[in-house]
Coordinates of C-alpha atoms in Angstrom, one line a residue:
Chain A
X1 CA -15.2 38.0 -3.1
X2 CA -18.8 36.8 -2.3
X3 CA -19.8 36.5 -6.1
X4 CA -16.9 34.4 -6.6
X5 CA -17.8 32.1 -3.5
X6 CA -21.4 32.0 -5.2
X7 CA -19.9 31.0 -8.3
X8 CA -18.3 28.2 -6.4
X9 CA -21.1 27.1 -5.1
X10 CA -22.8 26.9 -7.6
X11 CA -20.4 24.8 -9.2
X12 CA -20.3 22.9 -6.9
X13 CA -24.5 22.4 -7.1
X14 CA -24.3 21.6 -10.4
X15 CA -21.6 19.1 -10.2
X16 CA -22.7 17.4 -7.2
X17 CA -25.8 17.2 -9.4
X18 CA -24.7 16.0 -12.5
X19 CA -23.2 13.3 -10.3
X20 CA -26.4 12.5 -9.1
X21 CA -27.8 12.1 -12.2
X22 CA -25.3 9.6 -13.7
X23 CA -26.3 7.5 -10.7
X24 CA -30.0 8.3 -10.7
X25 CA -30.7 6.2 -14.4
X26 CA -29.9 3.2 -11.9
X27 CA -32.2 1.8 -8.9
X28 CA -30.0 1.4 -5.8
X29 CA -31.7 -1.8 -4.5
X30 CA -29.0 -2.9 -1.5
X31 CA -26.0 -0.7 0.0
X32 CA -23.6 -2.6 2.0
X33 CA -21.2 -0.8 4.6
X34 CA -17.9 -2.0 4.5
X35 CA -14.2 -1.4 6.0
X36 CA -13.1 -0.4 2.9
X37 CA -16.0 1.6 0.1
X38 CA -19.2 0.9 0.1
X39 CA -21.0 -1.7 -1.7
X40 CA -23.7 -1.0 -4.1
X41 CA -25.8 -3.5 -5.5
X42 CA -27.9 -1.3 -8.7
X43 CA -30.5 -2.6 -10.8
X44 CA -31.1 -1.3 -14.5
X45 CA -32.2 -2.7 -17.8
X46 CA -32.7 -6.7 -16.6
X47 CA -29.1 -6.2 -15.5
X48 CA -28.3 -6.3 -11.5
X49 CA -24.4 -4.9 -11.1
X50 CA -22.3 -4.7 -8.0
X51 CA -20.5 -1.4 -7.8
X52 CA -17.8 0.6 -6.0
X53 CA -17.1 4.1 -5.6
X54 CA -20.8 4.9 -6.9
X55 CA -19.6 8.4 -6.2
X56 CA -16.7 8.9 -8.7
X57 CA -18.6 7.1 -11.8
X58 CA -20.0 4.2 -12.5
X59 CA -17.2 1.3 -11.7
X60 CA -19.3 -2.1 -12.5
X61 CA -17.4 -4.5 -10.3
X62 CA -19.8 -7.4 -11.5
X63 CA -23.5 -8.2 -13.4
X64 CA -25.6 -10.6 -14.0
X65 CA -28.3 -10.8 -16.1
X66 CA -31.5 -11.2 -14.9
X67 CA -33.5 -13.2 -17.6
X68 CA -30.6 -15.2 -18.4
X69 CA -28.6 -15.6 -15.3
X70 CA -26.2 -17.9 -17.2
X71 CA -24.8 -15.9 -19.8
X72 CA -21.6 -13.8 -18.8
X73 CA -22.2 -9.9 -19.1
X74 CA -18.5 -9.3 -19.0
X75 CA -16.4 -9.6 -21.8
X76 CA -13.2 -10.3 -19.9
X77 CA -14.8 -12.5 -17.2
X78 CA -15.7 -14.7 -20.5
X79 CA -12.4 -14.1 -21.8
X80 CA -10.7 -15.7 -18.1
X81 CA -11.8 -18.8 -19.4
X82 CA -9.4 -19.2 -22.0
X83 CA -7.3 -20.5 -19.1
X84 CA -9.5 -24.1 -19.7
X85 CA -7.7 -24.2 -23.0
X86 CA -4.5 -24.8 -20.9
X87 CA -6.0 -27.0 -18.6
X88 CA -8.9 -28.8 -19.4
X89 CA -9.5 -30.8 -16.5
X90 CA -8.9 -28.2 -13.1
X91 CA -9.1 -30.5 -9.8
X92 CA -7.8 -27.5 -7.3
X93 CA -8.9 -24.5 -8.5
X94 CA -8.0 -21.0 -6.6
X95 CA -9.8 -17.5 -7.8
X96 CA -7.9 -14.6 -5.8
X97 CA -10.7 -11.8 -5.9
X98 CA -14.6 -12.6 -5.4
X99 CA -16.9 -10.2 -7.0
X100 CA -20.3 -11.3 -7.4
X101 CA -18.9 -15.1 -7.6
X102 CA -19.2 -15.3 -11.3
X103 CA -15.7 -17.7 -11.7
X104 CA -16.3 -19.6 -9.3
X105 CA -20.0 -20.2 -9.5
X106 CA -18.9 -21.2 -13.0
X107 CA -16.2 -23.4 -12.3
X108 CA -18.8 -25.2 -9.6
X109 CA -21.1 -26.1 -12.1
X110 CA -18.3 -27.3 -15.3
X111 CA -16.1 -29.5 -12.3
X112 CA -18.2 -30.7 -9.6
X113 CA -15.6 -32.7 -8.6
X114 CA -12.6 -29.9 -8.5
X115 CA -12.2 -28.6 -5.1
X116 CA -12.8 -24.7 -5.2
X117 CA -11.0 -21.7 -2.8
X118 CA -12.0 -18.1 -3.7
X119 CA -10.2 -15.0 -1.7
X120 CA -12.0 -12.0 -1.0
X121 CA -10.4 -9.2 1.5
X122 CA -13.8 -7.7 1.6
X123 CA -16.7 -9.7 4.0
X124 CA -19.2 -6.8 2.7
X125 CA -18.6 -8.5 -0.6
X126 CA -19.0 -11.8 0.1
X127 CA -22.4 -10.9 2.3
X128 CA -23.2 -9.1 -1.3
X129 CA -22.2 -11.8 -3.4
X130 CA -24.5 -14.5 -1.5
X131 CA -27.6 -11.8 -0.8
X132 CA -27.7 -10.7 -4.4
X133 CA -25.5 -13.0 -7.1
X134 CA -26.5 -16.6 -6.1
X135 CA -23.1 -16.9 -4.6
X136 CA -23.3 -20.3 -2.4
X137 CA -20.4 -22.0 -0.6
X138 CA -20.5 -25.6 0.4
X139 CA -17.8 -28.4 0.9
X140 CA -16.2 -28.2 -2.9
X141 CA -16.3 -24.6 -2.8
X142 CA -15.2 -22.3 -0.2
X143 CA -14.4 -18.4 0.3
X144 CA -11.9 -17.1 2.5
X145 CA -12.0 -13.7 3.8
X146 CA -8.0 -12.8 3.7
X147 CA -6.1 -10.8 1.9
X148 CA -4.4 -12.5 -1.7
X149 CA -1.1 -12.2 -0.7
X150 CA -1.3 -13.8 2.8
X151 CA -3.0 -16.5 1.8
X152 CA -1.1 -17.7 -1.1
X153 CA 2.2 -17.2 0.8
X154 CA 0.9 -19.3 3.2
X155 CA -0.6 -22.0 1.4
X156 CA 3.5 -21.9 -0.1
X157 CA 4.6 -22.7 3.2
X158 CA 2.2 -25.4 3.6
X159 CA 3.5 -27.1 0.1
X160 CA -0.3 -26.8 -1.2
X161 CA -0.7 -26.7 -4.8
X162 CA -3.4 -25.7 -7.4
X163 CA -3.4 -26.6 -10.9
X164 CA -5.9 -23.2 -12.0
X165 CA -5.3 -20.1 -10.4
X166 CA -7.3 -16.7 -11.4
X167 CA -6.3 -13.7 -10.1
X168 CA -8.9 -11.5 -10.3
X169 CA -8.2 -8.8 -7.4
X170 CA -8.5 -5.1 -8.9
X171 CA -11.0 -3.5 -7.9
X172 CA -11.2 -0.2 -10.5
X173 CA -10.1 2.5 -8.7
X174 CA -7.9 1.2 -6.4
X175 CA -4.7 -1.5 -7.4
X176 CA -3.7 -3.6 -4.8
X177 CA 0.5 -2.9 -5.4
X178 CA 1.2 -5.5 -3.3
X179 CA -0.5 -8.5 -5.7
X180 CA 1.6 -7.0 -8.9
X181 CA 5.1 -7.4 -8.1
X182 CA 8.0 -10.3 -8.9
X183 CA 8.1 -11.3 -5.0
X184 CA 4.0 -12.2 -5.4
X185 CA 4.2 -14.1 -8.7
X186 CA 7.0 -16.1 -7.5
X187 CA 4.6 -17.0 -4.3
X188 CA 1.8 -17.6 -6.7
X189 CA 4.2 -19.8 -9.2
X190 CA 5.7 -21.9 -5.8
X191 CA 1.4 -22.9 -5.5
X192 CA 0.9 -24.0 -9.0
X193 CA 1.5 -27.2 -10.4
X194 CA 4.0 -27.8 -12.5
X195 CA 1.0 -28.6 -15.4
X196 CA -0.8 -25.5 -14.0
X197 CA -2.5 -22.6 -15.5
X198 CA -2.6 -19.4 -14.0
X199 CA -5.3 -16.9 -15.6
X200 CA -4.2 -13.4 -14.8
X201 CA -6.9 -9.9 -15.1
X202 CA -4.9 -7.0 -15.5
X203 CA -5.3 -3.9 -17.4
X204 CA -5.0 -3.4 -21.1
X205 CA -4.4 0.5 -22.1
X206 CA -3.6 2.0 -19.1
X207 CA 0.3 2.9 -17.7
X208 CA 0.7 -0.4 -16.3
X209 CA 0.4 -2.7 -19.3
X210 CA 4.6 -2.6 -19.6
X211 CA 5.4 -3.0 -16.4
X212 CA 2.9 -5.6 -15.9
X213 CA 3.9 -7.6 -18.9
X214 CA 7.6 -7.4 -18.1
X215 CA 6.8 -8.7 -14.7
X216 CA 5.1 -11.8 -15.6
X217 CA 8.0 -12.4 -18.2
X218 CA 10.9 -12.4 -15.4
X219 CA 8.9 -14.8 -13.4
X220 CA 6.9 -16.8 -16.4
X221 CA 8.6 -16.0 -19.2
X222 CA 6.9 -16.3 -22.5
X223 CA 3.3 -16.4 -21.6
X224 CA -0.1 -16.4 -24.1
X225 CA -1.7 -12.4 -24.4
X226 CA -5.1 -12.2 -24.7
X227 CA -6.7 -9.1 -25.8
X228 CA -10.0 -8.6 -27.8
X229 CA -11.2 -5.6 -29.3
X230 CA -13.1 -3.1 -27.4
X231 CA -12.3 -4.8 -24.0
X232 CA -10.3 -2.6 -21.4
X233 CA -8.9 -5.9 -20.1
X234 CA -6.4 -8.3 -21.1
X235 CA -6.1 -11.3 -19.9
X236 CA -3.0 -13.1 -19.2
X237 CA -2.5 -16.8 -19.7
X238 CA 1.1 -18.2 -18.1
X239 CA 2.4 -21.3 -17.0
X240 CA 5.3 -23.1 -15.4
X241 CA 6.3 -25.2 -18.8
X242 CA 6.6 -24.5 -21.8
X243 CA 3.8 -23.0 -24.1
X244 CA 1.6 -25.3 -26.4
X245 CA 1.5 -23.3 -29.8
X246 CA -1.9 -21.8 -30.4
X247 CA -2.8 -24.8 -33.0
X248 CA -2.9 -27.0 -30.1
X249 CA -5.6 -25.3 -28.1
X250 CA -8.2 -25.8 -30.7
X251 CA -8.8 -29.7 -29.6
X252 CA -9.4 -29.0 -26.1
X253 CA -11.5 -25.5 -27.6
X254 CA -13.1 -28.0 -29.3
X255 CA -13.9 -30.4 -26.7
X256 CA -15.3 -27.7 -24.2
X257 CA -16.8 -25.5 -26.9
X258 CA -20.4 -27.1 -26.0
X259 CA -20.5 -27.1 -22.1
X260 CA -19.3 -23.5 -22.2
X261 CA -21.6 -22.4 -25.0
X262 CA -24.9 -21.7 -22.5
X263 CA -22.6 -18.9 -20.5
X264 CA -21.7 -17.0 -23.8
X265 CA -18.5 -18.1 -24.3
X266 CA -17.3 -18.8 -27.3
X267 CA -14.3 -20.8 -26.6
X268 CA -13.8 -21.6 -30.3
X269 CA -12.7 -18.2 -30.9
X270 CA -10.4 -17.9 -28.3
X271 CA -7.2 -20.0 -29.8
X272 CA -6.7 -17.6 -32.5
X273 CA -6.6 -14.5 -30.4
X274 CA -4.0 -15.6 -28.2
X275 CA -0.7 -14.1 -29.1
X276 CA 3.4 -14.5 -27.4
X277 CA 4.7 -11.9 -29.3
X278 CA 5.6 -8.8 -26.8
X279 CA 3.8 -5.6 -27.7
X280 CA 5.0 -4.0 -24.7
X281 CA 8.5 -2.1 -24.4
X282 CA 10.9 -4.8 -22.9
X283 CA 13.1 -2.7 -21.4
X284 CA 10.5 -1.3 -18.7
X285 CA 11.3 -1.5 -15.2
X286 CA 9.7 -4.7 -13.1
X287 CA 7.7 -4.3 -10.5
X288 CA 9.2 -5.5 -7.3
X289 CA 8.0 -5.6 -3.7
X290 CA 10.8 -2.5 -3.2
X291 CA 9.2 -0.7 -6.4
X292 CA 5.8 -1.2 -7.2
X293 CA 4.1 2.4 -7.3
X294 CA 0.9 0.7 -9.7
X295 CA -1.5 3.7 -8.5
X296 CA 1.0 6.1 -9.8
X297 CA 1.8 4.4 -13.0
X298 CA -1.6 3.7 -13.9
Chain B
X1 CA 41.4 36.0 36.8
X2 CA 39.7 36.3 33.1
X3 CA 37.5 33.8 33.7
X4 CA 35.8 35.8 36.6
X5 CA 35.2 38.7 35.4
X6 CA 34.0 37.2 32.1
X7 CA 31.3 35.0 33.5
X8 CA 29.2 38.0 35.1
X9 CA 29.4 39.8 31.6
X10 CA 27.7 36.8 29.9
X11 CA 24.6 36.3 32.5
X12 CA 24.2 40.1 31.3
X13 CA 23.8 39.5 27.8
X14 CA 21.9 36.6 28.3
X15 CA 18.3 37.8 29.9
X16 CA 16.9 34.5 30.8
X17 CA 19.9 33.8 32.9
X18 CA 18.4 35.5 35.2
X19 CA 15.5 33.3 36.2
X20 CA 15.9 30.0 37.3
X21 CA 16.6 28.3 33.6
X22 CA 19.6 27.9 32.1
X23 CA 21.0 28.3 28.7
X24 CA 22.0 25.4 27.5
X25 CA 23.8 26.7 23.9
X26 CA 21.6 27.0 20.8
X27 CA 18.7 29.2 22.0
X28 CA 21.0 32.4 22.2
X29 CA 21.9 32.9 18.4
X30 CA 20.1 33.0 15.3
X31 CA 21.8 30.3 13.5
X32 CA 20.9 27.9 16.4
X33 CA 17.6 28.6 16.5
X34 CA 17.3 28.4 12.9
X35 CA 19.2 24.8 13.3
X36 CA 17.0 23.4 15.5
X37 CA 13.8 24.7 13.7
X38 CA 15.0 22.5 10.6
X39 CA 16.3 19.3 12.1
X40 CA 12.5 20.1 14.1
X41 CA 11.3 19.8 10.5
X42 CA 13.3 17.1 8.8
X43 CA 12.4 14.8 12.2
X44 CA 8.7 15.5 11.4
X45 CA 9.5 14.7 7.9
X46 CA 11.3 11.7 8.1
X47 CA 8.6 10.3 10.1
X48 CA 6.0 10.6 8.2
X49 CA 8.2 9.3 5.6
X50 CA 9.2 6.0 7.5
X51 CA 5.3 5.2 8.6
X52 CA 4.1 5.4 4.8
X53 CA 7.2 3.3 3.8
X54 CA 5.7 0.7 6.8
X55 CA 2.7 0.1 4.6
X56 CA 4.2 -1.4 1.9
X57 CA 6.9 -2.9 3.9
X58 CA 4.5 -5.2 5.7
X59 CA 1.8 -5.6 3.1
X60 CA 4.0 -8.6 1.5
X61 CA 3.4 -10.6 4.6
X62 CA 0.0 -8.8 5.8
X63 CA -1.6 -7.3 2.4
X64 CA -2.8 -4.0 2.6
X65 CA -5.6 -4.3 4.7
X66 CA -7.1 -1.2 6.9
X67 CA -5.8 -3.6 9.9
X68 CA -2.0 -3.1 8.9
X69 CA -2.7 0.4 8.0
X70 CA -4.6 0.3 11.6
X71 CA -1.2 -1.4 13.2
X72 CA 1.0 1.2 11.9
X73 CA -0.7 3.9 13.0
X74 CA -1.2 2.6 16.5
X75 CA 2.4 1.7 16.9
X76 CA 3.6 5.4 15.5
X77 CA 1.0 7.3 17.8
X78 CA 2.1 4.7 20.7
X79 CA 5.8 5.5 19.9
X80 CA 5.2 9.1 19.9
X81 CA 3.1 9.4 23.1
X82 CA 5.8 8.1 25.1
X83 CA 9.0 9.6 22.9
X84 CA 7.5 12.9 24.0
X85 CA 7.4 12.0 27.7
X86 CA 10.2 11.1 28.2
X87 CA 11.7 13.3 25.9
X88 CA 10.1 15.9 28.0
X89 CA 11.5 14.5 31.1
X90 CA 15.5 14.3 29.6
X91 CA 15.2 17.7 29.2
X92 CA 14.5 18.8 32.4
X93 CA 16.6 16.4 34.0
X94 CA 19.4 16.6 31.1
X95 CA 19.4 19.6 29.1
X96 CA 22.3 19.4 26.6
X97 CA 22.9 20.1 23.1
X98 CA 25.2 17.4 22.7
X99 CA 22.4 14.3 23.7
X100 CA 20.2 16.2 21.5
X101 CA 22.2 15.7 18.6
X102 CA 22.6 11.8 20.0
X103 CA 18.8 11.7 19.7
X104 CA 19.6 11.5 15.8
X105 CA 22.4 9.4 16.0
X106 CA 20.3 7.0 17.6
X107 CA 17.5 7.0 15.5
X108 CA 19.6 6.8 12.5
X109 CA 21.1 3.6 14.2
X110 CA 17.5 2.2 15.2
X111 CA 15.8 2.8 11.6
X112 CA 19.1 -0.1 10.2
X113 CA 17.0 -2.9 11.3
X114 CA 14.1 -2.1 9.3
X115 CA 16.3 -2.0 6.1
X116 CA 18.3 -5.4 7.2
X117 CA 16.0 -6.9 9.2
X118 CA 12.6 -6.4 8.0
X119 CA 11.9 -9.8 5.9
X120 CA 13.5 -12.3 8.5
X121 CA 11.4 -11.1 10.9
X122 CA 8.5 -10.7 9.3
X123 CA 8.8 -14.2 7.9
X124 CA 9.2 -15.3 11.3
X125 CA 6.2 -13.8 12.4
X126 CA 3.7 -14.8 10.0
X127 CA 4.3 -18.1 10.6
X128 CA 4.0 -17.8 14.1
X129 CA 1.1 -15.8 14.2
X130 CA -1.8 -16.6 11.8
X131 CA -4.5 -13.5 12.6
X132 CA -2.7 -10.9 10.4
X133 CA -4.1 -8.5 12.4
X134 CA -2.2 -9.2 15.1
X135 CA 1.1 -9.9 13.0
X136 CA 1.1 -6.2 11.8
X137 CA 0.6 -5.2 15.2
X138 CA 3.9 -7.6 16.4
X139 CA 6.0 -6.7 13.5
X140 CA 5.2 -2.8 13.6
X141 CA 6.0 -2.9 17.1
X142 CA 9.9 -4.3 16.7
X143 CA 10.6 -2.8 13.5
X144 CA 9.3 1.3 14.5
X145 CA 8.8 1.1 18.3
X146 CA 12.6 2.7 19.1
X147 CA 13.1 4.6 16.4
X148 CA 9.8 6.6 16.3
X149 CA 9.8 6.5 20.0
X150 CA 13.4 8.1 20.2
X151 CA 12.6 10.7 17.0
X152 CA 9.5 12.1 19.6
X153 CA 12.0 12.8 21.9
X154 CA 12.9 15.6 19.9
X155 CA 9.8 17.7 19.8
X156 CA 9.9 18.5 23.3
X157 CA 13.6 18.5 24.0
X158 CA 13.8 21.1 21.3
X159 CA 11.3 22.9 23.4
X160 CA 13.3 23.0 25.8
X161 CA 16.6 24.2 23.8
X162 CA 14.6 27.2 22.9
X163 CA 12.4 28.7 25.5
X164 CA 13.9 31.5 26.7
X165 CA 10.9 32.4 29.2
X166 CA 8.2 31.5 30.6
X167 CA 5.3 34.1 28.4
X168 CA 7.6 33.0 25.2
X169 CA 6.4 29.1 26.0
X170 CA 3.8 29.1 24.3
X171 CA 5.5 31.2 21.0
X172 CA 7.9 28.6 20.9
X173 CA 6.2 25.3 21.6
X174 CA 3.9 26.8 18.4
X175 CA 6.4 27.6 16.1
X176 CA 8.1 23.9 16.8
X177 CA 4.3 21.9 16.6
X178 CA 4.1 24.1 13.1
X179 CA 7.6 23.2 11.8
X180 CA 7.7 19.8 12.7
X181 CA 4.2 19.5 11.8
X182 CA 4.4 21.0 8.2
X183 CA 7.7 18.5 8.2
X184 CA 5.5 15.5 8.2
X185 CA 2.9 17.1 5.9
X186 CA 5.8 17.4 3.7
X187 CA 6.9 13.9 4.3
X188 CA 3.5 12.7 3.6
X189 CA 3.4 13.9 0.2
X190 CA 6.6 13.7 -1.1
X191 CA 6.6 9.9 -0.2
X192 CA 3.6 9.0 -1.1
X193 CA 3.4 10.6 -4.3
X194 CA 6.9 11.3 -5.6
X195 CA 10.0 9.0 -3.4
X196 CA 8.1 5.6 -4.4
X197 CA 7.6 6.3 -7.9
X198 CA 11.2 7.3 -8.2
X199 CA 13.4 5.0 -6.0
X200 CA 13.4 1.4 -4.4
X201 CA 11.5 1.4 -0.7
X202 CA 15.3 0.5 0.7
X203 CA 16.8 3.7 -1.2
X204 CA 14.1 6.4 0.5
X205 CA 15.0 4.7 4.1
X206 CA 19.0 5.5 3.4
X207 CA 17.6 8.9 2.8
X208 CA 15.8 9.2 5.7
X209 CA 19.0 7.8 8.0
X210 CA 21.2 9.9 6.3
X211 CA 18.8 13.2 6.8
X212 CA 19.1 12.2 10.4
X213 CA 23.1 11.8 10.6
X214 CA 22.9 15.3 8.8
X215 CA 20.8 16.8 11.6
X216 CA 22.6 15.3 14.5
X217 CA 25.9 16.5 12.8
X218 CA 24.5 19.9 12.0
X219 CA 23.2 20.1 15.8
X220 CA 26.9 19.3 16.8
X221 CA 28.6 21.6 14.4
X222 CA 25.9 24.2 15.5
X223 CA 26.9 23.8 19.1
X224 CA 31.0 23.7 18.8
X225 CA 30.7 26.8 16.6
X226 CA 28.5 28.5 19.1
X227 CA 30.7 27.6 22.1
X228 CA 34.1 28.9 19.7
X229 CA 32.3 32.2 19.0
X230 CA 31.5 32.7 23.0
X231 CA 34.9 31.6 23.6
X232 CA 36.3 34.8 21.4
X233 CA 34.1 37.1 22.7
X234 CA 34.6 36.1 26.1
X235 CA 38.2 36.7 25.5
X236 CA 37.7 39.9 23.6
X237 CA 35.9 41.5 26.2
X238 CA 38.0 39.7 28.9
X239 CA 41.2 42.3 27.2
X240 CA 39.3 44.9 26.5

């Protein structure tokens, strides 16, 4: 009886302190508080990451890179970019899901003139985001503490429209169910224009890749797949109309290859990698506001 | 004549008849004790069931925010607070199997809007009120204020089914805070981690209406059998 509660915690010692080690390799240079995990701003190799859930392994929500605060550290944030190929020339652009501002900072600085509206349910983010990731608002481009959902049904109801939506929204651990089901993208296709992109992050190997693919089907139907190797994301490309075929895309790849070239994407690659063909099993069940267990499936 | 001599018999059986409570039908045999032990359960149950279902019922029109987790909660503690008082109260005032088994009935009736009603007033409601905080709160409020407010009647009206005396209180108030309270334990888990991934939101309500038809039936059914079984005895010994 008491050696087996030693062994416990002992156990318990070492894996507490294994745990600590995994986050020791990092400096923790900021911890926010917030209403929903805490934010955790690390520094480590010329990198500076915003992470959740420090606890229960490194989750990197976002990085930059400090000596070259340009080039994108994330494969996939690169990768959301291939929604330019769709739509050159974004004037209203909404990002659903903050981060450490990367998108949007971005989109700032390649369309000066587009009008910019970034979601974030988390102010301990945005307070991050500004203290830590150059993240500035002013009058083009403005964050709005609300939750996805609400604010793009709303903006239905007030007939507002975007022409480059990116939802962006999942934060590791934790999947918002409510932003994956038929109900939502419906909401989210009633915003965009009818020449619109939207740009969709969602997850690449896990459980969900089916039911996440037939979902955007019912409400898109064919739309471009964007996987690379070695990325845990994939990025989904949809829009109202119908497709261009891949060939098309490497004009405007072209055309933007330069201005994108000093944030490490590679937009001339991208064309080629975008695929229609399902690789998902089309009979899986959608995801609807009255069935969408994502944390389960996942 | 029968009838006389019969009634005397019974307040011997029956020790508690003796002070100044009154048996009011179920406490006296084992099957309707048992009975209202497990509709005790499946009421805890099907709460807990309902105010998990609430989260993603409103997150369309409020997300998932801790505020509408906050709201949900509020309005289910709110609803329970004064289910058991004046629960409590019916029972002194009231004691009878047969509005016990209307408890169910009723919330049964009261949990129809949230299926039918939910979205219409829900739409209406986020576009009255912007602050989502305090659209959760509204909407909680219509859609689980009577039913979860009527299903906390129960916990102390089945007190009051089955105390017997005054030093068994306690005994009995215990055993019903543990059954009702492991019920919603139960209902926790097996909604949150099994009745989503398996049926629609609407489906797991039906289930929870229909578990409460079944208790307020098996209440009923409880009680007519109880009162047939007196009957015969009371007639047995009446010719004997």
């Amino acid at each position: 009886m008491r050696g087996s509660g030693f062994v416990l915690v002992l156990a318990l010692l070492v894996w507490f302190g294994l745990d600590n080690r995994a986050v020791a390799q990092r400096t923790i240079i900021h911890e926010e508080r917030s209403q929903y995990r805490d934010v955790v701003v690390t520094e480590f190799n010329n990198q500076r990451c915003m992470l959740f859930n420090v606890h229960r392994g490194d989750m990197n929500q976002t990085c930059i890179d400090l000596r070259d605060p340009r080039r994108l550290v994330f494969n996939y944030t690169r990768m959301s970019f291939a929604g330019l190929l769709l739509n050159p020339e974004p004037k209203r652009i909404l990002v659903a899901g903050l981060g450490g501002g990367t998108i949007p900072t971005v989109m700032r600085e390649l369309f000066p003139e587009a009008r910019i509206d970034v979601l974030e349910v988390d102010q301990a983010v945005v307070t991050v985001a500004k203290q830590y990731f150059d993240f500035v608002e002013d009058e083009q481009l403005v964050n709005h503490v609300v939750d996805a959902r609400v604010f793009i049904k709303r903006a239905g109801l007030r007939g507002e429209q975007y022409d480059y939506i990116v939802l962006d929204a999942f934060s590791g651990e934790y999947i918002p169910e409510h932003l994956l089901t038929r109900e939502f993208l419906e909401e989210v296709s009633q915003i965009l224009t009818p020449d619109g992109v939207l740009v969709a992050n969602t997850f690449a190997s896990s459980g969900l890749y089916d039911y996440e693919s037939v979902t955007y089907q019912a409400v898109f139907g064919e739309f471009f797949n964007f996987k690379t190797a070695g990325s845990g994301n994939r990025i989904i490309l949809a829009k109202k109309q119908a497709l261009p075929s891949a060939a098309e895309l490497n004009a405007p790849a072209r055309q933007l290859y330069e201005r994108l070239r000093p944030y490490g994407i590679n937009l001339l690659e991208f064309p080629a990698q975008l695929s229609t063909r399902p690789d998902w099993d089309v009979n899986t069940r959608i995801l609807t506001d009255q069935y969408s267990p994502a944390n389960l499936l996942n | 004549m029968k009838k006389n001599t019969a009634k005397p018999d019974a307040v011997k059986h029956s020790a508690f008849k003796k002070g100044t409570q009154q048996a009011i039908g179920l406490a006296d045999s084992a099957m309707g004790r048992w009975i209202v032990l497990a509709v005790a359960f499946t009421n805890g149950f099907v709460i807990m069931s309902i105010e998990l279902l609430g989260g993603r019922v409103m997150a369309p029109y409020f997300g998932s925010s801790v505020y509408v987790w906050g709201s949900i909660i509020t309005v289910f503690m709110l609803s329970l607070s004064l289910g058991y008082l004046w629960g409590g109260r019916l029972s002194t005032r009231l004691p009878d199997v047969r509005l016990f088994a209307g408890f169910f009935l009723a919330a049964a009736l009261l949990c129809l809007p949230i299926i039918f009603f939910a979205e219409p007033v829900m739409t209406r409601i986020f576009v009255a009120v912007e602050d989502p905080r305090y659209g959760s709160l509204i909407t909680a409020g219509l859609l689980y204020f009577l039913p979860i407010c009527v299903m906390g009647m129960v916990s102390p009206y089945s007190v009051r089914l089955l105390v017997l005396s005054q030093e068994g209180s306690g005994g009995v108030a215990g055993m019903l805070y543990f059954v009702s309270t492991l019920g919603s334990a139960l209902g926790t888990l097996g909604t949150s981690f099994y009745f989503v991934l398996w049926f629609n939101l609407d489906q797991v309500m039906w289930g929870c209406v229909v578990a409460l038809l079944c208790c307020g039936a098996a209440v009923m059914w409880t009680h007519q059998r109880i009162n047939v079984v007196a009957a015969q005895n009371t007639s047995e010994r009446g010719v004997s």
